[in-house]
XYZ file of C-alpha atoms in Angstrom:
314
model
C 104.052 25.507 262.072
C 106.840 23.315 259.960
C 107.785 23.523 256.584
C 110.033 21.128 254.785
C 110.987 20.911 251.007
C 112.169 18.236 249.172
C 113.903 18.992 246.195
C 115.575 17.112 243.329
C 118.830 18.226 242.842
C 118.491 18.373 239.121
C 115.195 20.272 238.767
C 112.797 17.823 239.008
C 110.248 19.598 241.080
C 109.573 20.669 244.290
C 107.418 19.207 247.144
C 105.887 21.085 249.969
C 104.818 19.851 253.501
C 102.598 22.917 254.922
C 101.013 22.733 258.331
C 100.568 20.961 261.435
C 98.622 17.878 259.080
C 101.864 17.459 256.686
C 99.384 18.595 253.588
C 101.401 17.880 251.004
C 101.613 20.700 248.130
C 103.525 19.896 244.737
C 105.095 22.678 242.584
C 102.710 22.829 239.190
C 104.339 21.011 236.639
C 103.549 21.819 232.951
C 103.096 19.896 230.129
C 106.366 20.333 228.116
C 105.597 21.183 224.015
C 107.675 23.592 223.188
C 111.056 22.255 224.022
C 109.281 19.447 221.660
C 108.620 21.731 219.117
C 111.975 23.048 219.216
C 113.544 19.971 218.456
C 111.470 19.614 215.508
C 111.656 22.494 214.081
C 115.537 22.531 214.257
C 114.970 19.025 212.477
C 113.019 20.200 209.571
C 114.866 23.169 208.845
C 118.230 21.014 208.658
C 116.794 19.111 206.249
C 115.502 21.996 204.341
C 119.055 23.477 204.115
C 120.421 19.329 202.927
C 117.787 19.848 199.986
C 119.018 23.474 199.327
C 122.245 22.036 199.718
C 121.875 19.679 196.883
C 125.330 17.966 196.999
C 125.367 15.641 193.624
C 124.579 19.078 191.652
C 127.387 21.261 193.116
C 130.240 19.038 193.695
C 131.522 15.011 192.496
C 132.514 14.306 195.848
C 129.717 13.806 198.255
C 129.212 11.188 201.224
C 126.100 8.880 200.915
C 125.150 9.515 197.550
C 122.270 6.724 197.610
C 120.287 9.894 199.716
C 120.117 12.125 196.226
C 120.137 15.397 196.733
C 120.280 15.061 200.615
C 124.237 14.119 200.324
C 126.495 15.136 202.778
C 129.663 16.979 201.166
C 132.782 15.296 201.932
C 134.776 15.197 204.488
C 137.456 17.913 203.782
C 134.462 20.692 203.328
C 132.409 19.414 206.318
C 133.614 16.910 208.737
C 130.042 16.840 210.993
C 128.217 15.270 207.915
C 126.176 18.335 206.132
C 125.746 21.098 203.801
C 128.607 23.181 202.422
C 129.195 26.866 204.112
C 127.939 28.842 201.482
C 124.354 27.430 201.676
C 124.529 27.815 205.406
C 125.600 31.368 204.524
C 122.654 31.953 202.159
C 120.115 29.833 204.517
C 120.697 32.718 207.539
C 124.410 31.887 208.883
C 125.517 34.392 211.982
C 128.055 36.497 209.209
C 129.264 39.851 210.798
C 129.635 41.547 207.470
C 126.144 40.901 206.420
C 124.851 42.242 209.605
C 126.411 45.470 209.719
C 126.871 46.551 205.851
C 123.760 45.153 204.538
C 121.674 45.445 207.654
C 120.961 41.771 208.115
C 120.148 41.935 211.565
C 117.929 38.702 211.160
C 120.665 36.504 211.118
C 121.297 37.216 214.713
C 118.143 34.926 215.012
C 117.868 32.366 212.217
C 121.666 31.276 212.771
C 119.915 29.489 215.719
C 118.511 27.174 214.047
C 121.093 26.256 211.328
C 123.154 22.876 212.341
C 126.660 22.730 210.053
C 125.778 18.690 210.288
C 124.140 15.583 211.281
C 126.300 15.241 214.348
C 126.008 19.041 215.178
C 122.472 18.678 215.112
C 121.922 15.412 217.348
C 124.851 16.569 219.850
C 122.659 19.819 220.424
C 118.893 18.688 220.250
C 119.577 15.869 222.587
C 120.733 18.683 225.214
C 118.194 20.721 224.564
C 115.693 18.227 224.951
C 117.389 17.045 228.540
C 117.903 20.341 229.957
C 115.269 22.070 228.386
C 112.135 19.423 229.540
C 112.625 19.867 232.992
C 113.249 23.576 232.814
C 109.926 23.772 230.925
C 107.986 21.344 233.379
C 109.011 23.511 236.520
C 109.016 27.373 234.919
C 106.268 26.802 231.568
C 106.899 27.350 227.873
C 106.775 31.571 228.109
C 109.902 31.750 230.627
C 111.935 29.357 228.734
C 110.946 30.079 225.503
C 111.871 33.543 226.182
C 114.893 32.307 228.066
C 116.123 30.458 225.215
C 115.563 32.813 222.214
C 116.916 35.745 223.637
C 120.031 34.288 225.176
C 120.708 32.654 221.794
C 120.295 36.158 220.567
C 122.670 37.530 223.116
C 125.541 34.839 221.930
C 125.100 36.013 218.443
C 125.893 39.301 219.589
C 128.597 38.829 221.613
C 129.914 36.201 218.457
C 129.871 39.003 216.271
C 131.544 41.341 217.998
C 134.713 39.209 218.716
C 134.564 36.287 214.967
C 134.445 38.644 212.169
C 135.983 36.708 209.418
C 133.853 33.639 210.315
C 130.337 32.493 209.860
C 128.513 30.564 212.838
C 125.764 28.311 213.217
C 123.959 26.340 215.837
C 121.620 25.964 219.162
C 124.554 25.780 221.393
C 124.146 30.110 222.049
C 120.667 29.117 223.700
C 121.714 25.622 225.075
C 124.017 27.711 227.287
C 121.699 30.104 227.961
C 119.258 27.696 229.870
C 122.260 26.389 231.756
C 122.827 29.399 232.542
C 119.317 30.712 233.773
C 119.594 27.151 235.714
C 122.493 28.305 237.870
C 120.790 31.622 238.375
C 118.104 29.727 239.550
C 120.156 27.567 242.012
C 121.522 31.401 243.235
C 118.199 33.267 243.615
C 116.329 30.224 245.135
C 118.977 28.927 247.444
C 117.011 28.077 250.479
C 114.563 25.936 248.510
C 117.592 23.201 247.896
C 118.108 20.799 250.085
C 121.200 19.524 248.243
C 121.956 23.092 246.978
C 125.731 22.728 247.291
C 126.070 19.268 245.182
C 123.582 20.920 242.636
C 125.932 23.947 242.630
C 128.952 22.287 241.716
C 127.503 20.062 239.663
C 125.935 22.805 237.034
C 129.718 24.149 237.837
C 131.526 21.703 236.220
C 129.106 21.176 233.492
C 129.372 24.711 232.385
C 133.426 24.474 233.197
C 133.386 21.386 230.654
C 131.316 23.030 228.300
C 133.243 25.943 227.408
C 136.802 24.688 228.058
C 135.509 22.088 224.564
C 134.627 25.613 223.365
C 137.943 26.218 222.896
C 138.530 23.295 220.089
C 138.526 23.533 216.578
C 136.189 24.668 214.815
C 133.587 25.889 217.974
C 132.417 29.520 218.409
C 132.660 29.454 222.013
C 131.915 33.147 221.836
C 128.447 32.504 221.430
C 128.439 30.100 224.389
C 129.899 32.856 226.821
C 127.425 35.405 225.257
C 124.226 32.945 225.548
C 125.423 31.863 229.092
C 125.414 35.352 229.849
C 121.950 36.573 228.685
C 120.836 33.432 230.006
C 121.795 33.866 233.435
C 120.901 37.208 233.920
C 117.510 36.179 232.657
C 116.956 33.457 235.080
C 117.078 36.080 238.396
C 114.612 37.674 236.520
C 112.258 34.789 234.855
C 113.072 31.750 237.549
C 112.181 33.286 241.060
C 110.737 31.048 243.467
C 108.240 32.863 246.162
C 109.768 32.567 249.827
C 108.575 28.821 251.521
C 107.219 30.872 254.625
C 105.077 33.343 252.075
C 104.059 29.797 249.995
C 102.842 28.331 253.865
C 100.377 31.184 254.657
C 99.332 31.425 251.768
C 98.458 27.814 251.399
C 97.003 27.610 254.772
C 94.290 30.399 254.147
C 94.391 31.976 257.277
C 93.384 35.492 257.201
C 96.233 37.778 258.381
C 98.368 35.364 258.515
C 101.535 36.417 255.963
C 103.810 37.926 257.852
C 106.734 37.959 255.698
C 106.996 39.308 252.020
C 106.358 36.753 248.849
C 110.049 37.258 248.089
C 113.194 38.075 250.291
C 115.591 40.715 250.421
C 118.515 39.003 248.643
C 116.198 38.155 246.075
C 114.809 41.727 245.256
C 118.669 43.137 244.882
C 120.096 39.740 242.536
C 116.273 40.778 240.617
C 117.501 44.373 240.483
C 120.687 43.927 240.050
C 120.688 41.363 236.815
C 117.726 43.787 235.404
C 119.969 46.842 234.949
C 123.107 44.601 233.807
C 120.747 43.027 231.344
C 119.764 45.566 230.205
C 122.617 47.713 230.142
C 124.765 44.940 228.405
C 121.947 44.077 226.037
C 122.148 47.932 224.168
C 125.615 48.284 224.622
C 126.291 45.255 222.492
C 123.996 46.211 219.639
C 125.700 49.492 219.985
C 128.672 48.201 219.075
C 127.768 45.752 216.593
C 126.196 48.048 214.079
C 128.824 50.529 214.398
C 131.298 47.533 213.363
C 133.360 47.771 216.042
C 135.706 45.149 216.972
C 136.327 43.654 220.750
C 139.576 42.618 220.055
C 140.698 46.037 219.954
C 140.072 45.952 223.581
C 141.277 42.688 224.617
C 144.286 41.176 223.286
C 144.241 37.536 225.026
C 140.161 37.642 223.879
C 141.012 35.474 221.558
C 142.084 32.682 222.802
C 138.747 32.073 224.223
C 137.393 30.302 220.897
C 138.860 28.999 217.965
C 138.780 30.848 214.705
C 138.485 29.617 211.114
C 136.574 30.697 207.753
C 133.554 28.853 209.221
C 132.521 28.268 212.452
C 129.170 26.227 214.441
C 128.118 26.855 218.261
Protein backbone atom coordinates (compact mmCIF):
# COMPACT_ATOMS: atom_id res chain seq x y z
CA UNK A 1 0.00 0.00 0.00
CA UNK A 2 1.51 3.66 -1.17
CA UNK A 3 0.96 6.86 0.17
CA UNK A 4 2.11 10.09 -1.33
CA UNK A 5 1.37 13.77 -0.26
CA UNK A 6 1.52 16.68 -2.11
CA UNK A 7 1.89 19.70 -0.31
CA UNK A 8 2.09 23.43 -1.04
CA UNK A 9 4.90 24.84 0.44
CA UNK A 10 3.04 27.82 1.73
CA UNK A 11 0.02 26.14 3.35
CA UNK A 12 -2.20 25.73 0.76
CA UNK A 13 -3.53 22.34 1.57
CA UNK A 14 -2.74 18.98 1.51
CA UNK A 15 -3.58 16.13 -0.96
CA UNK A 16 -3.67 12.48 -0.21
CA UNK A 17 -3.23 9.43 -2.58
CA UNK A 18 -4.47 6.32 -0.32
CA UNK A 19 -4.48 2.82 -1.70
CA UNK A 20 -3.69 0.56 -4.39
CA UNK A 21 -6.62 2.75 -6.73
CA UNK A 22 -4.71 6.26 -6.09
CA UNK A 23 -8.19 7.51 -4.25
CA UNK A 24 -7.49 10.77 -3.94
CA UNK A 25 -8.34 12.40 -0.35
CA UNK A 26 -8.07 16.34 0.12
CA UNK A 27 -7.39 17.93 3.56
CA UNK A 28 -10.97 19.78 4.57
CA UNK A 29 -10.67 23.21 3.80
CA UNK A 30 -12.88 25.77 5.66
CA UNK A 31 -14.59 28.60 4.69
CA UNK A 32 -12.44 31.53 6.02
CA UNK A 33 -14.81 34.43 8.05
CA UNK A 34 -13.14 35.22 10.77
CA UNK A 35 -9.80 36.34 9.53
CA UNK A 36 -12.56 38.52 7.47
CA UNK A 37 -14.10 39.67 10.37
CA UNK A 38 -10.94 40.56 11.87
CA UNK A 39 -10.01 42.84 9.34
CA UNK A 40 -13.15 44.61 9.75
CA UNK A 41 -13.41 44.97 12.94
CA UNK A 42 -9.82 46.42 13.25
CA UNK A 43 -11.29 48.83 10.45
CA UNK A 44 -14.20 50.12 12.31
CA UNK A 45 -12.66 50.55 15.50
CA UNK A 46 -9.82 52.79 13.81
CA UNK A 47 -12.24 54.86 12.65
CA UNK A 48 -14.04 55.02 15.87
CA UNK A 49 -10.83 56.21 17.64
CA UNK A 50 -10.33 59.12 14.21
CA UNK A 51 -13.92 60.37 15.41
CA UNK A 52 -12.87 60.27 19.15
CA UNK A 53 -9.87 61.74 17.94
CA UNK A 54 -11.53 64.76 16.58
CA UNK A 55 -8.45 66.64 15.21
CA UNK A 56 -9.97 70.28 14.09
CA UNK A 57 -11.31 70.52 17.89
CA UNK A 58 -8.02 69.74 19.73
CA UNK A 59 -5.33 71.15 17.69
CA UNK A 60 -4.90 73.99 14.37
CA UNK A 61 -2.64 71.78 12.73
CA UNK A 62 -4.19 68.73 11.26
CA UNK A 63 -3.56 66.83 7.81
CA UNK A 64 -6.64 66.55 5.46
CA UNK A 65 -8.88 68.82 7.04
CA UNK A 66 -11.62 68.47 4.14
CA UNK A 67 -12.35 64.83 6.30
CA UNK A 68 -13.84 67.02 9.49
CA UNK A 69 -13.42 65.54 12.43
CA UNK A 70 -11.68 62.40 10.90
CA UNK A 71 -8.27 64.60 10.44
CA UNK A 72 -5.14 63.12 10.82
CA UNK A 73 -2.84 65.21 13.34
CA UNK A 74 0.21 66.39 11.77
CA UNK A 75 3.08 65.07 11.04
CA UNK A 76 5.38 65.91 14.06
CA UNK A 77 2.63 64.17 16.57
CA UNK A 78 1.95 61.18 14.25
CA UNK A 79 3.91 60.42 11.22
CA UNK A 80 1.62 57.05 10.14
CA UNK A 81 -1.42 59.41 9.47
CA UNK A 82 -3.83 59.10 12.75
CA UNK A 83 -5.04 60.02 16.06
CA UNK A 84 -2.91 61.71 18.71
CA UNK A 85 -1.45 59.33 21.71
CA UNK A 86 -3.57 60.41 24.30
CA UNK A 87 -6.82 59.21 22.60
CA UNK A 88 -5.08 55.99 21.80
CA UNK A 89 -4.27 56.04 25.53
CA UNK A 90 -7.90 56.64 26.58
CA UNK A 91 -9.33 54.26 23.61
CA UNK A 92 -7.37 51.00 25.44
CA UNK A 93 -3.49 51.67 24.54
CA UNK A 94 -1.04 48.68 26.03
CA UNK A 95 0.22 51.42 29.11
CA UNK A 96 2.17 49.49 31.88
CA UNK A 97 1.21 51.93 34.56
CA UNK A 98 -2.43 51.59 33.99
CA UNK A 99 -2.18 47.91 34.14
CA UNK A 100 -0.53 47.42 37.29
CA UNK A 101 -1.68 50.55 39.57
CA UNK A 102 -5.13 50.83 38.40
CA UNK A 103 -5.69 47.22 37.51
CA UNK A 104 -6.36 47.71 33.83
CA UNK A 105 -5.64 44.39 32.83
CA UNK A 106 -8.01 44.85 29.71
CA UNK A 107 -5.68 46.73 27.88
CA UNK A 108 -3.55 43.70 27.48
CA UNK A 109 -6.42 42.87 24.95
CA UNK A 110 -7.99 45.96 23.39
CA UNK A 111 -4.38 47.42 22.51
CA UNK A 112 -4.84 44.76 19.74
CA UNK A 113 -6.94 46.34 17.96
CA UNK A 114 -5.80 50.02 18.17
CA UNK A 115 -3.70 51.10 14.83
CA UNK A 116 -1.49 54.55 15.71
CA UNK A 117 -2.43 55.28 11.74
CA UNK A 118 -3.68 54.76 8.36
CA UNK A 119 -0.46 53.15 7.25
CA UNK A 120 -0.15 51.10 10.55
CA UNK A 121 -3.40 49.81 9.93
CA UNK A 122 -3.15 48.73 6.09
CA UNK A 123 0.62 47.44 6.64
CA UNK A 124 -0.94 45.00 9.35
CA UNK A 125 -4.49 43.95 8.01
CA UNK A 126 -3.06 43.15 4.67
CA UNK A 127 -0.74 40.49 6.60
CA UNK A 128 -3.20 39.33 8.51
CA UNK A 129 -5.45 38.77 5.82
CA UNK A 130 -2.47 36.80 3.72
CA UNK A 131 -1.22 34.74 6.43
CA UNK A 132 -4.17 34.43 8.33
CA UNK A 133 -6.67 33.00 5.20
CA UNK A 134 -4.76 30.12 4.57
CA UNK A 135 -4.05 29.34 8.19
CA UNK A 136 -7.84 29.51 8.69
CA UNK A 137 -8.71 27.39 5.45
CA UNK A 138 -6.34 24.45 6.60
CA UNK A 139 -6.78 24.57 10.75
CA UNK A 140 -10.71 26.47 11.04
CA UNK A 141 -11.65 29.70 12.77
CA UNK A 142 -11.42 28.09 16.68
CA UNK A 143 -7.52 27.19 16.32
CA UNK A 144 -6.61 30.41 14.83
CA UNK A 145 -8.82 32.52 16.45
CA UNK A 146 -7.50 31.21 19.58
CA UNK A 147 -4.04 31.26 18.08
CA UNK A 148 -4.23 34.79 17.33
CA UNK A 149 -5.86 36.35 20.46
CA UNK A 150 -3.87 34.76 22.90
CA UNK A 151 -0.48 35.21 21.30
CA UNK A 152 -1.38 38.90 20.88
CA UNK A 153 -2.07 38.64 24.54
CA UNK A 154 1.23 37.02 25.24
CA UNK A 155 3.18 40.08 23.31
CA UNK A 156 1.38 42.49 25.49
CA UNK A 157 2.78 40.79 28.30
CA UNK A 158 6.05 40.34 27.45
CA UNK A 159 5.76 44.41 26.07
CA UNK A 160 4.97 45.36 29.40
CA UNK A 161 7.35 43.83 31.21
CA UNK A 162 10.40 45.22 29.24
CA UNK A 163 8.52 49.29 27.65
CA UNK A 164 7.37 50.86 30.75
CA UNK A 165 7.50 54.46 29.92
CA UNK A 166 5.77 53.80 26.55
CA UNK A 167 2.32 53.10 25.31
CA UNK A 168 1.81 50.43 22.40
CA UNK A 169 -0.65 49.69 19.91
CA UNK A 170 -1.31 47.34 17.07
CA UNK A 171 -2.05 43.67 15.47
CA UNK A 172 1.53 43.04 14.84
CA UNK A 173 1.69 40.92 18.69
CA UNK A 174 -0.83 38.39 16.93
CA UNK A 175 0.49 38.78 13.28
CA UNK A 176 3.63 37.18 14.76
CA UNK A 177 1.95 34.88 16.61
CA UNK A 178 0.40 33.01 13.52
CA UNK A 179 3.83 33.07 11.95
CA UNK A 180 4.85 31.67 14.59
CA UNK A 181 2.27 28.75 15.15
CA UNK A 182 3.12 28.35 11.19
CA UNK A 183 6.72 27.35 11.85
CA UNK A 184 5.58 25.15 14.68
CA UNK A 185 3.53 23.64 12.29
CA UNK A 186 6.30 23.09 9.65
CA UNK A 187 8.27 21.38 13.00
CA UNK A 188 5.53 19.08 14.36
CA UNK A 189 4.30 17.99 10.85
CA UNK A 190 7.59 17.54 9.12
CA UNK A 191 7.03 14.42 7.19
CA UNK A 192 3.86 15.76 5.58
CA UNK A 193 6.19 18.42 3.45
CA UNK A 194 7.43 17.55 0.53
CA UNK A 195 9.39 20.81 0.17
CA UNK A 196 9.75 21.05 4.00
CA UNK A 197 13.28 22.47 3.88
CA UNK A 198 12.50 25.51 1.31
CA UNK A 199 9.28 26.12 3.46
CA UNK A 200 11.58 26.13 6.52
CA UNK A 201 13.83 28.69 5.50
CA UNK A 202 11.53 30.55 3.92
CA UNK A 203 9.17 31.26 7.21
CA UNK A 204 13.01 31.71 8.55
CA UNK A 205 13.83 34.62 6.90
CA UNK A 206 10.46 36.11 7.06
CA UNK A 207 10.44 36.03 10.77
CA UNK A 208 14.44 37.09 10.63
CA UNK A 209 13.16 40.24 8.52
CA UNK A 210 10.39 40.85 10.64
CA UNK A 211 11.93 41.47 13.83
CA UNK A 212 15.36 42.80 12.75
CA UNK A 213 12.57 46.07 11.28
CA UNK A 214 11.47 45.59 14.92
CA UNK A 215 14.32 47.18 15.92
CA UNK A 216 13.50 50.75 14.09
CA UNK A 217 12.04 53.66 15.42
CA UNK A 218 9.25 53.82 16.85
CA UNK A 219 8.29 49.66 16.79
CA UNK A 220 7.62 47.64 19.98
CA UNK A 221 9.35 44.69 18.80
CA UNK A 222 8.81 43.35 22.29
CA UNK A 223 5.47 42.46 21.51
CA UNK A 224 6.56 40.71 18.31
CA UNK A 225 9.06 38.36 20.27
CA UNK A 226 6.31 37.85 22.96
CA UNK A 227 3.39 37.07 20.27
CA UNK A 228 5.90 34.89 18.23
CA UNK A 229 6.41 33.12 21.29
CA UNK A 230 2.86 32.28 22.52
CA UNK A 231 2.22 31.71 19.04
CA UNK A 232 4.55 29.05 18.45
CA UNK A 233 4.14 27.19 21.38
CA UNK A 234 0.48 27.19 20.51
CA UNK A 235 0.83 25.77 17.13
CA UNK A 236 2.49 22.16 18.57
CA UNK A 237 -0.44 22.22 20.46
CA UNK A 238 -3.44 23.59 18.06
CA UNK A 239 -1.75 22.61 14.41
CA UNK A 240 -0.99 18.76 14.67
CA UNK A 241 -1.42 16.83 11.68
CA UNK A 242 -2.45 12.91 12.33
CA UNK A 243 0.46 10.52 11.02
CA UNK A 244 -0.13 9.79 6.85
CA UNK A 245 0.06 5.93 7.69
CA UNK A 246 -2.81 6.41 10.65
CA UNK A 247 -4.81 8.90 7.86
CA UNK A 248 -4.37 5.58 5.15
CA UNK A 249 -6.11 2.96 7.39
CA UNK A 250 -8.25 4.91 8.44
CA UNK A 251 -9.41 6.02 5.07
CA UNK A 252 -9.32 2.61 3.69
CA UNK A 253 -11.88 1.12 6.29
CA UNK A 254 -10.39 -2.01 6.80
CA UNK A 255 -11.12 -3.49 10.06
CA UNK A 256 -7.92 -4.05 12.10
CA UNK A 257 -6.07 -2.50 9.95
CA UNK A 258 -4.21 0.65 12.02
CA UNK A 259 -1.26 -0.50 13.05
CA UNK A 260 0.48 2.53 14.01
CA UNK A 261 -0.74 5.34 16.46
CA UNK A 262 -2.80 8.60 15.00
CA UNK A 263 0.25 10.61 16.03
CA UNK A 264 4.07 9.78 16.37
CA UNK A 265 6.45 9.81 19.03
CA UNK A 266 8.26 13.09 18.22
CA UNK A 267 5.03 14.59 18.03
CA UNK A 268 3.64 13.56 21.55
CA UNK A 269 7.06 15.03 23.33
CA UNK A 270 7.17 18.71 20.98
CA UNK A 271 2.97 18.42 22.24
CA UNK A 272 4.23 17.89 25.79
CA UNK A 273 6.91 19.72 25.77
CA UNK A 274 5.40 23.30 24.37
CA UNK A 275 2.27 22.49 26.85
CA UNK A 276 4.29 22.83 30.08
CA UNK A 277 6.52 25.82 28.59
CA UNK A 278 3.26 27.45 27.67
CA UNK A 279 2.04 27.19 30.35
CA UNK A 280 4.72 27.74 32.64
CA UNK A 281 5.78 31.00 30.75
CA UNK A 282 2.18 32.12 30.44
CA UNK A 283 1.81 32.56 34.69
CA UNK A 284 5.16 33.50 35.18
CA UNK A 285 4.70 36.57 33.04
CA UNK A 286 1.48 37.73 34.65
CA UNK A 287 3.36 37.09 37.79
CA UNK A 288 5.60 39.51 37.11
CA UNK A 289 3.59 42.04 35.50
CA UNK A 290 1.25 42.79 38.33
CA UNK A 291 3.91 42.81 40.80
CA UNK A 292 5.54 45.68 38.50
CA UNK A 293 8.55 44.18 38.06
CA UNK A 294 10.91 45.20 35.49
CA UNK A 295 12.97 42.72 32.94
CA UNK A 296 15.56 45.00 32.45
CA UNK A 297 16.73 44.45 35.81
CA UNK A 298 17.68 41.13 34.53
CA UNK A 299 19.02 41.80 31.22
CA UNK A 300 21.10 44.66 30.47
CA UNK A 301 21.57 44.33 26.48
CA UNK A 302 17.40 43.58 26.59
CA UNK A 303 17.08 46.61 25.35
CA UNK A 304 18.41 46.89 22.41
CA UNK A 305 15.94 44.50 21.10
CA UNK A 306 13.22 47.34 20.36
CA UNK A 307 13.24 50.86 20.18
CA UNK A 308 11.91 53.01 22.95
CA UNK A 309 10.06 56.34 22.89
CA UNK A 310 6.99 58.06 24.81
CA UNK A 311 4.76 56.15 22.35
CA UNK A 312 5.14 53.16 20.69
CA UNK A 313 2.82 50.73 17.85
CA UNK A 314 3.51 46.84 17.15
Amino acid sequence: MLSTAEEDPEGGGTERRVGNGGVTTPDVRWTSWLIPTVVIANVVVFISVMYANDCPHKSHRCLAKFLGRFSFESFKKNPLLGPSSSTLEKMGALAWGKIVHKRQGWRLLTCMWLHAGVIHLLTNMFCVAFIGFRLEQQFGFVRVGTIYLVSGFCGSILSCLFLQNAISVGASSALFGLLGAMLSELLINWTTYDNKGVALIMLLVIVGVNLGLGTLPPVDNFAHIGGFLGGFLLGFLLLIHPQFEWEENRVSLMPGSIVKPKYNTCQFVLCIAASIVFVVGFVTGLVLLFRGDNLNRYCNWCHKLSYSVKSQWS
